[in-house]
Amino acid sequence: MATIKEIAKKAGVGVGTVSRYLNNHPYVSDDKRIKIKKAIDELNYTPSAIATQLRSNSTKNIGVLVSRFANPFFAELFDAIERKLNQFGYQVLVSQTHDDSAAEQRFLDQLKNKQVDGVILASVENHQLVEKFAKSYPNKIVLLNEENKDNNIPSIVLNHYQATMNGLEYLYQKGHRNFSYITGGDYDNKHHGYSRTKAFQDFLKTHQLSINNKWVFSQQHTALDGQKIAQDLMIDSRKLPDAVFTNSDEVAIGLINELQKNGIHVPKDIAIVGYDDQPFARFAEVPLTTIRQPINAMANKAVDILLKNLTDSNIDENITEQDLKLKLIIRKSA
Amino acid sequence: MATIKEIAKKAGVGVGTVSRYLNNHPYVSDDKRIKIKKAIDELNYTPSAIATQLRSNSTKNIGVLVSRFANPFFAELFDAIERKLNQFGYQVLVSQTHDDSAAEQRFLDQLKNKQVDGVILASVENHQLVEKFAKSYPNKIVLLNEENKDNNIPSIVLNHYQATMNGLEYLYQKGHRNFSYITGGDYDNKHHGYSRTKAFQDFLKTHQLSINNKWVFSQQHTALDGQKIAQDLMIDSRKLPDAVFTNSDEVAIGLINELQKNGIHVPKDIAIVGYDDQPFARFAEVPLTTIRQPINAMANKAVDILLKNLTDSNIDENITEQDLKLKLIIRKSA
DNA sequence: AGCTCATATGGAATCGATTCCATATGTAAA
DNA sequence: TTTACATATGGAATCGATTCCATATGAGCT
C-alpha cells in the first residue's frame, strides 16, 4: 500500500502539500491538486487510519459493552447505538461480558491504551473498577441503565424503582398476595438491578406481605433459566405463588412455557410480569404483560451525552425526560 | 499519559530496554527489570495500542458485518463470533448495513485504511464491491452464509437449497399445493438467498405447480413485514394459499399473529414454515416449524478460517461438515 | 593471551500522517 | 518604492513503540 511520501514523489510535490490536499486545506494550487489527485488514483492510495490516529491522538472509535448479545434487549439497544454513532462518523468496538468481570477489565483497558475515544457501558460487573476508570477518564464514560452510588459518572438512569412498583401494584390490585421475584442480579447486593429489588422489598413491607425465600431467584437471565425456575416452583406443587415478577421477558417466556407444559395455566393459575417488552413479547404463546424500556430514546441519549462530553460541541439533545419513561404494557400474562 | 521515553528516563535506562522488558525479550538484566517495573507502576503506564499498531502494521482488530442486529439470528451469530475472536485476543469492530450498500463500502474501507486485519461478512449487499476487495485482500475476507459466483472467496456455505427443498417437500407431502413464498432478497436476482429461491422455483417445476405472483414477496425481514403480508394475502379472502414458506422466523411470527387475529388458523387453514430456528421460535403462539441454522458451528468455522488465513498457523478446525447441516425442526405451524 | 559466543544495553531509524517553520511570490495599500 | 498581508510550498519535527546496529562485558575454550 502506498504512503503519502510516494504520492508526494510521484506528484512532484512535498508531503506537506499532499497532506493539505487530503485535508482540504485552502493553500493548495489547482495544478498541484490535479497532479496529486492523479497520483492518488494511480497508486490507489488511502491514508492509513492508524498513522492519523497516532498523530491526532484520537481514534473516532467508541467502545460499547453489553452483557450478552443474544439477549434481544441488548441486541436492539446496540442496534440503535451503532446506527447513531455511525451517523456521527464513529466506528464501534464492542464486547460482551457474559458475567465475566475480566472481560470488563479488558474492555476498559482500551480506554487506557487509547484504542477508543470513549465508552458506553450498558452493563457493569465490577462497579469499583468502573469508578476507578471514571476517575482517570471523566467525560469518556457513559453508563446506560446502570447506576453508580456517588452519581459522579454521566448516566442514563430510568426510574426502575417506580416502574417495578407500578407493576407490583398492578398485581396487588388484581388480588395477588403470594409473590415470587426473579432478578438478574443479587437479591441482597446493592448493585445490578438493585432499584428494582429495592422496590420489591419496599412493596412487601408496605403491604405487610411475607416472602417465601424459595421463591426468590437471583442471577437469572435466559429462557432456559426460566424453565428451570418453573421446575423449582413445581417441586412443592401444593403451594405455588400466584404472581411472579421477573427481570426479563426471556425468563418470563421460559417460565410460562414450562408451567403451561405442566398444566399450570397463565394467567389463570399464576400471573407473570416480564421486563423490557422485547420484540417477541407480543407474539408469545401468552402475550406478555411487561414493562417497556424506551430503547431508542435510551440509545440516542447515551450517544448524545458521550459525544457532547467528548467534543464539547452542543449536539442538540432532543431526548426528553418524557421519552425515557418506563411503561407497563398490559397484555395477557397478568 | 506516560510514554515509553518517560519510563526509560525515570528508570535510568534506554527506550530499547524498556521495550524489551515489555515484550519479554530475554536480554534484560534483573536489576533493570526491577527499576523499569517500578517506573511503570509509579507512572501508571500502558503502551499505546495505536503506536504498536503503526509499527507492527497489524491491529488485532477484526471487522464483522451483519445486516441488522435486531434480527435475533444475527445477534446470536455475532454473540458466538465475538466470544471466539475474544478468546484469540482479537477485538471486534462491528457494523450493520440495514440494506444500505454505502455502509458496506465504509465497512470494507476499513481493510484499506488498515483499521482491521480482516473481516467476516455475514451479509452482503453489493457482491461486485466485495469481489473487488477480495481481489486486493485475499485471505482477509471470509463470507458467512453468502455465496460468491466464482467461488474464489473463502466462504462458509450451507446447503440452503437442500434445506429449502426438504421444507417444501414436507409441505407437499402434507398435501399442500398452493404456495406462497417470502424472501429477504429478490425473487429474480442471483444474489442474496438465491439458492433458497432457486430451490423453490425448481420445486414448483418438479411438481408442475403454478404460482400466483401476488403470493411472492421480496425484501421482507421483520415481524412487521410479516403482518403486512398477512393483510395483503387476506385482501382476496376467497382464495388463500394453503402453505407459506418464509425466509425468516421473524416474518413467520408476524404473519401468523396477524392471520390468527383475523380468524385464520395456523396450521389448520394455512401451514407456515419459518427459517433460522431463532431462540423464540419454540415459544411462539404457534410454535414454529422451521429450518434450524447451526449458529455456533457457523460462527466458529468462520473465525477458524479467517484466523488461519491471517496467521498461517493451523488453528485446529474441529467443525465438520456434519456440524454445518441445516435441519428441519417440526413443531406446530406446519 | 587471543578468540568466540552469549548476554546486555543505548539510541538512531522506522512506521505514515500532520503541523509548524522558513521561505517565496504576488498584489494591494501607503 | 516600501510595507503588509494573503497565498503557496517543501521539509523537518512530531506522535509512541519496535528493531536494528554498534558496542561492551564476561565466560569458556584453545
XYZ file of C-alpha atoms (C1' of nucleotides) in Angstrom:
728
model
C 0.000 0.000 0.000
C 1.258 3.363 -0.979
C 2.204 6.028 1.519
C 1.932 9.780 1.458
C 5.633 10.015 0.658
C 5.222 8.002 -2.509
C 2.305 10.147 -3.548
C 4.382 13.258 -2.956
C 7.237 11.883 -5.025
C 5.012 10.724 -7.872
C 3.190 14.057 -7.989
C 6.439 16.014 -7.711
C 5.385 17.889 -4.571
C 6.162 17.843 -0.859
C 4.412 15.625 1.664
C 3.018 18.700 3.345
C 1.195 19.677 0.195
C -0.283 16.219 -0.185
C -1.461 16.310 3.406
C -3.008 19.714 2.853
C -4.749 18.384 -0.222
C -6.123 15.424 1.706
C -7.446 17.609 4.468
C -8.948 20.242 2.200
C -6.592 22.889 3.401
C -7.096 26.028 1.253
C -3.473 26.733 0.314
C -3.013 24.211 -2.490
C -2.808 25.477 -6.079
C -5.016 23.995 -8.756
C -2.221 22.480 -10.795
C -0.793 20.593 -7.809
C -4.300 19.490 -6.909
C -4.599 17.836 -10.292
C -1.187 16.173 -10.072
C -1.865 14.877 -6.578
C -5.271 13.545 -7.490
C -3.722 11.713 -10.414
C -1.010 10.150 -8.279
C -3.547 9.072 -5.658
C -5.773 7.454 -8.257
C -2.906 5.690 -9.973
C -1.493 4.243 -6.793
C -4.938 3.584 -5.333
C -3.906 5.362 -2.172
C -5.846 5.635 1.077
C -4.351 7.283 4.160
C -3.517 4.914 6.986
C -6.074 5.393 9.713
C -3.563 4.197 12.286
C -0.973 6.832 11.430
C -3.621 9.522 11.546
C -4.829 8.243 14.875
C -1.327 8.286 16.324
C -0.648 11.797 15.207
C -4.054 13.180 16.167
C -4.306 11.273 19.414
C -7.890 10.303 18.668
C -9.428 7.277 17.002
C -13.048 8.020 16.200
C -13.746 4.657 17.818
C -16.272 4.194 20.591
C -16.424 1.092 22.761
C -19.762 -0.402 23.726
C -20.117 -3.019 26.429
C -23.126 -5.252 26.942
C -23.552 -8.390 28.946
C -24.885 -10.664 26.265
C -25.800 -10.062 22.649
C -28.153 -12.982 22.429
C -30.403 -11.050 24.808
C -32.782 -9.273 22.420
C -32.945 -6.261 24.694
C -29.212 -5.648 24.282
C -29.290 -6.541 20.619
C -31.933 -3.915 19.968
C -30.217 -1.400 22.187
C -26.935 -1.941 20.428
C -28.597 -1.731 17.032
C -29.772 1.760 17.911
C -26.461 2.826 19.445
C -24.474 1.654 16.456
C -26.740 3.443 13.992
C -26.460 6.691 15.847
C -22.686 6.544 16.327
C -22.283 5.714 12.667
C -24.231 8.837 11.746
C -21.590 10.863 13.535
C -18.749 9.070 11.794
C -17.697 6.859 14.667
C -16.786 3.187 14.471
C -17.901 0.844 17.169
C -15.749 -1.624 19.086
C -17.963 -3.964 21.012
C -17.550 -6.532 23.762
C -19.841 -8.647 25.859
C -19.059 -9.687 29.413
C -21.167 -12.802 29.778
C -20.950 -12.020 33.500
C -17.160 -12.159 33.450
C -15.522 -9.175 35.085
C -12.163 -9.957 33.489
C -13.784 -9.219 30.134
C -14.920 -5.907 31.551
C -11.385 -5.130 32.661
C -10.034 -5.904 29.186
C -12.716 -3.743 27.693
C -11.921 -0.766 29.884
C -8.207 -1.129 29.235
C -8.964 0.030 25.733
C -9.514 3.476 27.192
C -6.086 3.379 28.742
C -4.247 2.183 25.692
C -6.112 4.675 23.544
C -7.918 2.305 21.241
C -11.197 4.099 21.842
C -12.090 7.725 22.464
C -14.894 6.832 24.832
C -17.156 4.047 26.036
C -20.781 3.309 26.720
C -21.356 0.738 29.438
C -24.762 -0.895 29.166
C -23.688 -3.495 31.686
C -21.421 -3.304 34.699
C -19.916 -6.231 36.574
C -17.437 -4.531 38.844
C -18.548 -1.109 39.987
C -15.319 -0.323 41.802
C -13.348 -0.887 38.657
C -15.630 1.388 36.697
C -15.397 4.099 39.359
C -11.629 3.902 39.133
C -11.630 4.321 35.377
C -14.189 7.093 35.592
C -11.807 8.996 37.850
C -8.981 8.717 35.319
C -11.186 9.328 32.319
C -14.049 11.617 33.220
C -16.136 12.569 30.170
C -15.121 9.412 28.381
C -17.540 7.067 30.086
C -21.306 6.937 29.993
C -23.360 4.453 31.960
C -26.555 3.234 30.388
C -29.154 1.722 32.692
C -26.537 1.299 35.402
C -26.437 3.499 38.456
C -23.378 4.466 40.425
C -23.528 5.307 44.072
C -21.820 8.667 44.123
C -23.550 9.781 40.989
C -20.338 11.153 39.591
C -20.419 9.319 36.268
C -22.649 10.546 33.453
C -25.520 8.078 33.360
C -28.806 7.452 31.704
C -30.919 6.293 34.605
C -34.552 5.372 34.239
C -36.896 5.091 37.149
C -36.897 1.316 37.534
C -37.994 1.641 41.133
C -41.229 3.312 40.130
C -41.814 1.031 37.162
C -41.334 -2.073 39.296
C -43.613 -0.637 41.929
C -46.268 0.036 39.300
C -46.047 -3.500 38.038
C -46.318 -4.928 41.548
C -49.202 -2.660 42.493
C -50.994 -3.776 39.370
C -50.650 -7.375 40.520
C -51.734 -6.475 44.057
C -54.776 -4.686 42.819
C -55.695 -7.823 40.834
C -55.763 -9.638 44.146
C -52.393 -11.381 44.184
C -50.686 -11.771 47.558
C -48.158 -14.606 47.213
C -45.270 -13.300 45.195
C -42.215 -14.781 43.575
C -39.401 -12.486 42.438
C -36.679 -13.089 39.871
C -33.665 -10.834 39.366
C -30.655 -10.835 37.089
C -28.511 -9.516 39.919
C -28.299 -10.455 43.580
C -31.191 -10.085 45.984
C -29.085 -8.536 48.731
C -26.464 -6.740 46.740
C -26.594 -3.019 46.138
C -25.637 -3.279 42.514
C -27.034 -4.517 39.265
C -30.785 -4.015 39.111
C -30.948 -3.135 42.762
C -33.515 -0.391 42.450
C -35.953 -2.962 41.121
C -35.225 -5.283 44.009
C -35.489 -2.414 46.461
C -38.925 -1.620 45.064
C -39.968 -5.216 45.583
C -38.734 -5.212 49.169
C -40.480 -1.925 49.912
C -43.627 -3.235 48.270
C -43.665 -6.258 50.585
C -43.184 -4.027 53.582
C -45.901 -1.560 52.623
C -48.445 -4.292 52.210
C -47.124 -6.357 55.095
C -46.590 -9.351 52.877
C -44.143 -12.105 53.669
C -41.976 -13.821 51.121
C -41.009 -17.446 50.775
C -37.227 -17.480 50.307
C -37.532 -20.370 47.902
C -39.461 -18.078 45.613
C -36.640 -15.592 45.216
C -34.250 -16.263 42.350
C -31.035 -14.380 41.557
C -28.698 -14.337 38.546
C -31.358 -15.469 36.122
C -31.104 -14.400 32.516
C -32.367 -16.764 29.867
C -35.462 -18.659 28.784
C -33.695 -21.801 29.938
C -33.282 -20.242 33.375
C -36.990 -19.525 33.334
C -37.787 -23.145 32.576
C -35.621 -24.300 35.460
C -37.340 -21.896 37.813
C -40.689 -23.349 36.777
C -39.438 -26.776 37.751
C -38.219 -25.443 41.090
C -41.562 -23.840 41.788
C -43.436 -27.009 40.914
C -41.480 -29.225 43.292
C -43.913 -28.300 46.011
C -46.997 -28.344 43.846
C -49.434 -27.971 46.719
C -48.389 -24.397 47.136
C -47.500 -22.175 44.221
C -47.077 -18.398 44.160
C -49.948 -16.615 42.488
C -47.787 -13.980 40.839
C -44.225 -13.778 39.553
C -42.362 -10.567 38.852
C -39.394 -11.204 36.561
C -36.457 -9.134 35.469
C -36.650 -10.016 31.789
C -39.041 -11.188 29.143
C -36.697 -14.021 28.238
C -37.022 -15.535 31.697
C -40.783 -14.927 31.707
C -41.210 -16.750 28.435
C -39.274 -19.824 29.521
C -41.166 -19.838 32.783
C -44.584 -19.631 31.151
C -43.725 -22.306 28.638
C -42.641 -24.786 31.257
C -45.574 -24.055 33.567
C -48.156 -24.495 30.828
C -46.475 -27.659 29.628
C -47.232 -28.964 33.117
C -50.842 -27.914 33.099
C -50.459 -24.739 35.088
C -52.268 -22.009 33.260
C -51.018 -18.452 32.855
C -52.544 -16.123 33.920
C -55.396 -18.161 35.453
C -53.210 -20.124 37.908
C -50.217 -17.792 38.038
C -49.835 -14.229 36.806
C -46.500 -13.309 35.311
C -44.991 -9.914 34.553
C -41.970 -9.595 32.309
C -39.496 -6.767 31.799
C -38.188 -4.993 28.669
C -41.038 -5.549 26.224
C -38.679 -7.329 23.890
C -39.912 -7.520 20.290
C -41.346 -11.017 20.625
C -43.183 -10.310 23.890
C -46.385 -9.588 21.997
C -46.052 -12.762 19.937
C -45.505 -15.225 22.768
C -47.848 -18.146 23.466
C -49.232 -15.954 26.219
C -48.640 -12.362 25.125
C -46.606 -10.799 27.885
C -47.663 -8.175 30.329
C -44.356 -6.426 30.747
C -42.513 -3.187 31.407
C -41.366 -1.472 28.257
C -37.951 0.114 28.127
C -37.703 3.000 25.664
C -34.745 1.547 23.807
C -34.342 4.130 21.082
C -34.502 7.055 23.429
C -32.014 5.394 25.761
C -29.558 4.708 22.962
C -29.814 8.171 21.489
C -29.459 9.849 24.836
C -26.377 7.825 25.714
C -24.694 8.718 22.437
C -25.700 12.366 22.762
C -24.165 12.666 26.182
C -20.974 10.843 25.306
C -20.322 12.815 22.131
C -21.157 16.042 23.861
C -18.631 15.264 26.583
C -16.007 14.191 24.073
C -16.285 17.088 21.703
C -17.649 19.904 23.844
C -19.870 20.687 20.907
C -23.505 21.041 21.676
C -25.140 18.229 19.819
C -28.725 19.165 20.461
C -30.274 16.779 22.880
C -33.754 16.182 21.717
C -34.420 13.340 24.097
C -36.583 14.471 26.983
C -37.296 13.002 30.379
C -40.669 12.078 28.967
C -39.060 9.925 26.263
C -37.190 7.994 28.933
C -40.268 6.824 30.795
C -40.788 3.140 31.512
C -44.287 1.914 30.876
C -46.343 -1.058 31.984
C -47.755 -2.794 28.906
C -50.769 -4.880 29.782
C -51.342 -7.975 27.659
C -52.401 -11.442 28.671
C -49.890 -12.907 31.121
C -51.149 -10.938 34.152
C -0.410 9.520 29.851
C 3.166 8.462 30.144
C 5.211 7.282 27.202
C 7.981 4.740 26.884
C 10.502 7.573 26.791
C 9.433 8.853 30.195
C 9.608 5.353 31.600
C 13.128 4.967 30.213
C 14.205 8.268 31.737
C 12.636 7.571 35.113
C 14.179 4.104 35.265
C 17.522 5.366 34.028
C 17.667 3.034 31.039
C 17.256 3.264 27.265
C 13.926 3.020 25.479
C 15.107 -0.166 23.808
C 15.496 -1.827 27.162
C 12.032 -0.786 28.247
C 10.589 -2.157 25.039
C 12.461 -5.401 25.542
C 11.086 -5.595 29.060
C 7.539 -5.038 27.829
C 7.839 -7.728 25.209
C 9.506 -10.291 27.449
C 12.680 -10.257 25.481
C 15.305 -12.312 27.349
C 18.203 -9.850 27.324
C 17.154 -7.643 30.214
C 19.077 -7.861 33.486
C 17.236 -8.355 36.731
C 18.156 -5.022 38.260
C 16.855 -3.064 35.256
C 13.734 -5.222 35.302
C 13.026 -4.024 38.812
C 13.701 -0.381 38.037
C 11.504 -0.498 34.952
C 8.666 -2.189 36.763
C 8.814 0.469 39.451
C 8.729 3.296 36.932
C 5.801 1.719 35.105
C 3.823 1.295 38.293
C 4.535 4.793 39.509
C 3.535 6.441 36.256
C 0.660 4.028 35.703
C 1.946 3.371 32.221
C 0.273 1.346 29.487
C 1.722 1.159 25.991
C -0.248 2.964 23.322
C -2.018 0.389 21.199
C -2.039 2.796 18.274
C 1.727 3.246 18.223
C 2.226 -0.502 18.419
C -0.245 -0.999 15.615
C 1.533 1.513 13.408
C 4.897 -0.045 13.957
C 3.742 -3.637 13.638
C 1.368 -2.999 10.763
C -1.330 -5.074 12.411
C -4.187 -4.187 14.708
C -5.597 -7.353 16.228
C -8.969 -5.970 15.204
C -11.463 -7.938 13.149
C -14.443 -6.347 11.435
C -17.790 -8.098 11.429
C -20.634 -7.027 9.178
C -24.258 -8.025 9.617
C -27.396 -6.598 8.093
C -29.333 -5.896 11.236
C -28.598 -6.582 14.894
C -32.195 -6.552 15.970
C -32.580 -9.761 13.986
C -32.072 -12.448 16.633
C -30.350 -14.711 14.139
C -27.585 -12.168 13.624
C -27.489 -11.258 17.279
C -26.881 -14.876 18.223
C -24.422 -15.373 15.411
C -22.498 -12.302 16.422
C -22.537 -13.348 20.056
C -20.740 -16.534 19.094
C -18.306 -14.818 16.739
C -17.348 -12.220 19.308
C -16.752 -14.814 22.009
C -14.496 -16.842 19.790
C -12.482 -13.885 18.492
C -12.063 -12.658 22.027
C -10.603 -15.997 23.014
C -7.864 -15.429 20.466
C -7.157 -11.926 21.678
C -8.899 -10.047 18.922
C -11.149 -7.040 19.306
C -14.243 -6.722 17.198
C -15.300 -3.725 15.140
C -18.850 -4.183 14.032
C -21.215 -2.555 11.564
C -24.688 -3.217 10.275
C -25.828 -2.368 6.778
C -29.578 -2.075 7.243
C -29.670 -2.816 3.493
C -27.526 0.203 2.715
C -24.626 -0.578 0.426
C -22.868 2.674 1.310
C -22.493 1.330 4.840
C -20.931 -1.786 3.355
C -18.495 0.354 1.392
C -17.496 2.255 4.537
C -17.087 -1.004 6.359
C -14.813 -2.507 3.724
C -12.758 0.659 3.543
C -11.504 -0.259 6.978
C -9.497 -3.003 5.313
C -7.903 -0.473 3.013
C -7.032 2.046 5.680
C -5.720 -0.709 7.919
C -8.105 -0.383 10.832
C -8.801 -4.100 10.798
C -6.677 -7.121 9.994
C -9.570 -8.998 8.443
C -13.345 -9.121 8.100
C -16.216 -11.532 8.350
C -19.162 -10.671 6.145
C -22.380 -12.247 7.354
C -24.325 -10.079 4.971
C -23.506 -8.776 1.517
C -25.306 -6.007 -0.323
C -23.043 -5.396 -3.271
C -21.306 -8.523 -4.494
C -19.213 -6.722 -7.083
C -17.770 -4.493 -4.415
C -16.905 -7.465 -2.265
C -15.293 -9.272 -5.181
C -13.145 -6.209 -5.806
C -11.962 -6.076 -2.218
C -11.386 -9.800 -2.157
C -9.031 -9.405 -5.092
C -6.979 -6.787 -3.261
C -7.138 -8.538 0.090
C -7.273 -12.280 -0.370
C -7.100 -14.128 2.938
C -8.523 -11.168 4.782
C -12.158 -11.767 3.940
C -14.478 -14.580 4.913
C -18.064 -14.822 3.753
C -20.540 -16.354 6.139
C -23.781 -17.666 4.664
C -23.167 -15.694 1.491
C -22.092 -17.315 -1.726
C -19.993 -15.758 -4.429
C -20.242 -16.802 -8.038
C -16.661 -17.592 -8.850
C -16.114 -19.274 -5.544
C -12.826 -17.527 -5.053
C -13.526 -16.079 -1.620
C -13.287 -18.251 1.491
C -16.880 -18.911 2.499
C -18.945 -20.876 4.902
C -21.734 -22.099 2.695
C -24.529 -24.282 3.978
C -26.815 -26.220 1.731
C -29.796 -23.903 1.781
C -31.004 -25.328 -1.490
C -31.435 -28.752 0.015
C -32.873 -27.461 3.282
C -35.441 -25.385 1.457
C -36.311 -28.330 -0.744
C -36.775 -30.508 2.321
C -39.082 -27.957 3.883
C -41.127 -27.669 0.708
C -41.332 -31.425 0.193
C -42.559 -31.761 3.734
C -45.367 -29.347 2.948
C -46.128 -31.124 -0.332
C -46.307 -34.451 1.353
C -48.787 -32.977 3.835
C -50.982 -32.259 0.826
C -50.324 -28.572 0.240
C -50.379 -27.386 -3.369
C -50.968 -23.624 -3.303
C -47.784 -21.986 -2.144
C -46.730 -18.557 -1.114
C -43.037 -17.697 -0.894
C -41.307 -14.942 1.033
C -37.664 -13.978 0.597
C -35.349 -11.392 2.108
C -33.669 -10.900 -1.270
C -35.120 -10.540 -4.750
C -37.105 -13.255 -6.456
C -35.272 -12.928 -9.777
C -31.866 -11.826 -8.640
C -28.956 -14.193 -8.408
C -27.754 -12.895 -5.124
C -28.779 -12.830 -1.505
C -30.623 -16.006 -0.558
C -30.853 -17.086 -4.149
C -30.220 -20.760 -3.570
C -33.356 -20.880 -1.441
C -35.353 -19.172 -4.147
C -33.855 -21.447 -6.766
C -34.982 -24.431 -4.731
C -38.488 -23.031 -4.599
C -38.563 -22.467 -8.352
C -37.254 -25.964 -9.029
C -39.758 -27.389 -6.586
C -42.628 -25.760 -8.490
C -41.291 -27.101 -11.759
C -40.791 -30.646 -10.486
C -44.327 -30.878 -9.210
C -45.769 -28.839 -12.067
C -47.267 -26.327 -9.716
C -48.120 -22.801 -10.736
C -47.575 -19.790 -8.556
C -49.708 -16.723 -8.062
C -47.366 -13.746 -8.452
C -49.237 -11.903 -5.746
C -48.085 -14.577 -3.351
C -44.402 -13.930 -3.873
C -42.866 -11.351 -1.566
C -39.308 -9.959 -1.720
C -37.205 -7.859 0.637
C -39.115 -8.934 3.711
C -37.324 -9.028 7.040
C -39.285 -8.210 10.155
C -42.347 -9.286 12.093
C -43.962 -6.077 10.922
C -43.307 -7.112 7.335
C -44.956 -10.423 8.141
C -48.049 -8.670 9.450
C -48.308 -6.592 6.290
C -48.004 -9.694 4.144
C -50.885 -11.241 6.066
C -53.014 -8.235 5.211
C -52.019 -8.488 1.563
C -52.929 -12.142 1.464
C -56.286 -11.525 3.083
C -57.373 -8.851 0.578
C -58.757 -11.584 -1.594
C -60.111 -13.709 1.202
C -61.921 -16.151 -1.062
C -58.622 -17.653 -2.080
C -55.705 -18.041 0.280
C -52.547 -20.068 -0.167
C -52.503 -23.223 1.890
C -48.811 -23.038 2.718
C -46.252 -20.271 3.143
C -42.513 -20.786 3.038
C -40.712 -17.862 4.637
C -37.104 -16.770 4.827
C -37.080 -15.967 8.494
C -38.816 -16.776 11.747
C -39.389 -13.102 12.382
C -41.525 -12.780 9.278
C -43.301 -16.045 10.070
C -44.202 -14.866 13.542
C -45.677 -11.578 12.375
C -47.560 -13.390 9.652
C -49.068 -15.973 11.983
C -50.039 -13.359 14.520
C -51.906 -11.235 12.006
C -53.617 -14.209 10.364
C -54.878 -15.625 13.627
C -56.045 -12.218 14.763
C -58.296 -12.350 11.706
C -59.625 -15.796 12.409
C -57.394 -17.715 10.061
C -55.960 -20.642 11.936
C -52.378 -21.863 11.680
C -51.750 -24.618 10.730
C -55.341 -25.686 10.092
C -56.083 -23.045 7.443
C -52.556 -22.201 6.397
C -49.313 -24.019 7.104
C -46.274 -21.855 7.703
C -42.602 -22.743 7.719
C -40.046 -20.378 9.173
C -36.278 -20.194 8.777
C -33.416 -19.961 11.327
C -34.972 -21.548 14.404
C -34.429 -18.374 16.343
C -34.489 -18.842 20.108
C -38.023 -17.577 20.296
C -39.417 -19.933 17.618
C -40.326 -22.631 20.135
C -42.107 -20.167 22.401
C -44.320 -18.517 19.805
C -48.131 -18.557 19.983
C -47.883 -21.310 17.401
C -44.528 -22.995 17.932
C -42.734 -22.693 14.616
C -41.881 -25.434 12.214
C -38.657 -24.041 10.873
C -35.221 -24.726 9.458
C -32.511 -24.584 12.055
C -29.219 -22.919 11.262
C -26.280 -24.275 13.275
C -25.214 -20.881 14.547
C -22.364 -21.891 16.803
C -20.731 -24.119 14.254
C -21.066 -21.420 11.622
C -19.513 -18.766 13.832
C -16.652 -20.973 14.934
C -15.901 -22.123 11.434
C -15.838 -18.571 10.104
C -13.409 -17.463 12.791
C -11.259 -20.567 12.314
C -10.891 -19.949 8.621
C -10.208 -16.245 8.938
C -7.574 -16.620 11.643
C -5.966 -19.482 9.813
C -5.699 -17.347 6.684
C -4.393 -14.373 8.624
C -1.778 -16.121 10.684
C -0.881 -19.166 8.611
C -0.970 -21.037 11.869
C -3.040 -24.144 11.923
C -5.739 -23.456 14.382
C -7.299 -26.862 14.505
C -10.605 -26.842 12.770
C -12.880 -29.033 14.730
C -16.003 -28.043 12.889
C -17.069 -30.740 10.455
C -19.420 -30.741 7.506
C -21.798 -32.599 9.742
C -21.873 -29.723 12.226
C -22.862 -27.370 9.436
C -26.023 -29.212 8.448
C -29.336 -27.387 8.290
C -32.245 -29.234 9.826
C -35.991 -29.087 9.542
C -37.479 -28.735 13.013
C -41.078 -29.838 13.091
C -43.337 -28.119 15.611
C -46.863 -26.846 15.239
C -47.041 -24.268 12.468
C -46.962 -26.803 9.620
C 46.783 -14.193 25.646
C 43.621 -14.359 21.974
C 39.243 -15.849 20.104
C 34.320 -16.863 20.136
C 29.836 -16.535 21.644
C 26.066 -15.415 24.799
C 24.401 -11.669 27.438
C 23.139 -6.712 27.862
C 22.462 -2.026 26.654
C 21.701 2.681 24.493
C 19.967 5.104 20.885
C 19.034 6.097 15.975
C 15.916 4.808 12.351
C 11.449 3.450 11.296
C 6.181 3.036 10.708
C 2.799 7.066 7.988
C 0.378 11.148 8.570
C 0.115 16.138 10.360
C 1.833 20.559 11.584
C 4.981 24.074 12.275
C 8.591 26.813 10.487
C 11.153 29.026 6.953
C 10.734 30.932 2.741
C 8.953 32.696 -1.754
C 5.778 35.147 -4.732
C 2.067 38.284 -5.864
C -0.770 42.175 -5.017
C -2.912 45.972 -2.768
C -2.184 49.928 0.153
C 0.642 53.878 1.721
C 9.246 52.403 -3.765
C 8.420 50.405 0.505
C 5.311 47.905 3.548
C 1.996 44.489 4.623
C -0.518 40.612 4.087
C -2.602 36.685 1.671
C -1.278 32.734 -0.966
C 1.634 28.704 -1.648
C 5.204 25.279 -0.835
C 8.892 21.998 0.940
C 10.559 19.549 4.545
C 11.920 18.768 9.408
C 9.919 17.540 13.746
C 6.459 15.017 15.919
C 3.144 11.240 17.734
C 4.932 6.418 20.675
C 6.545 1.909 20.205
C 9.858 -1.557 17.972
C 14.009 -3.081 15.909
C 18.419 -2.877 14.134
C 23.093 -1.588 14.786
C 27.086 -0.571 17.331
C 29.253 -1.577 21.312
C 30.563 -3.554 25.839
C 31.344 -7.171 29.253
C 32.209 -11.746 30.840
C 32.692 -16.652 30.446
C 34.590 -20.651 28.187
C 37.989 -22.669 25.120
C 42.413 -23.350 22.814
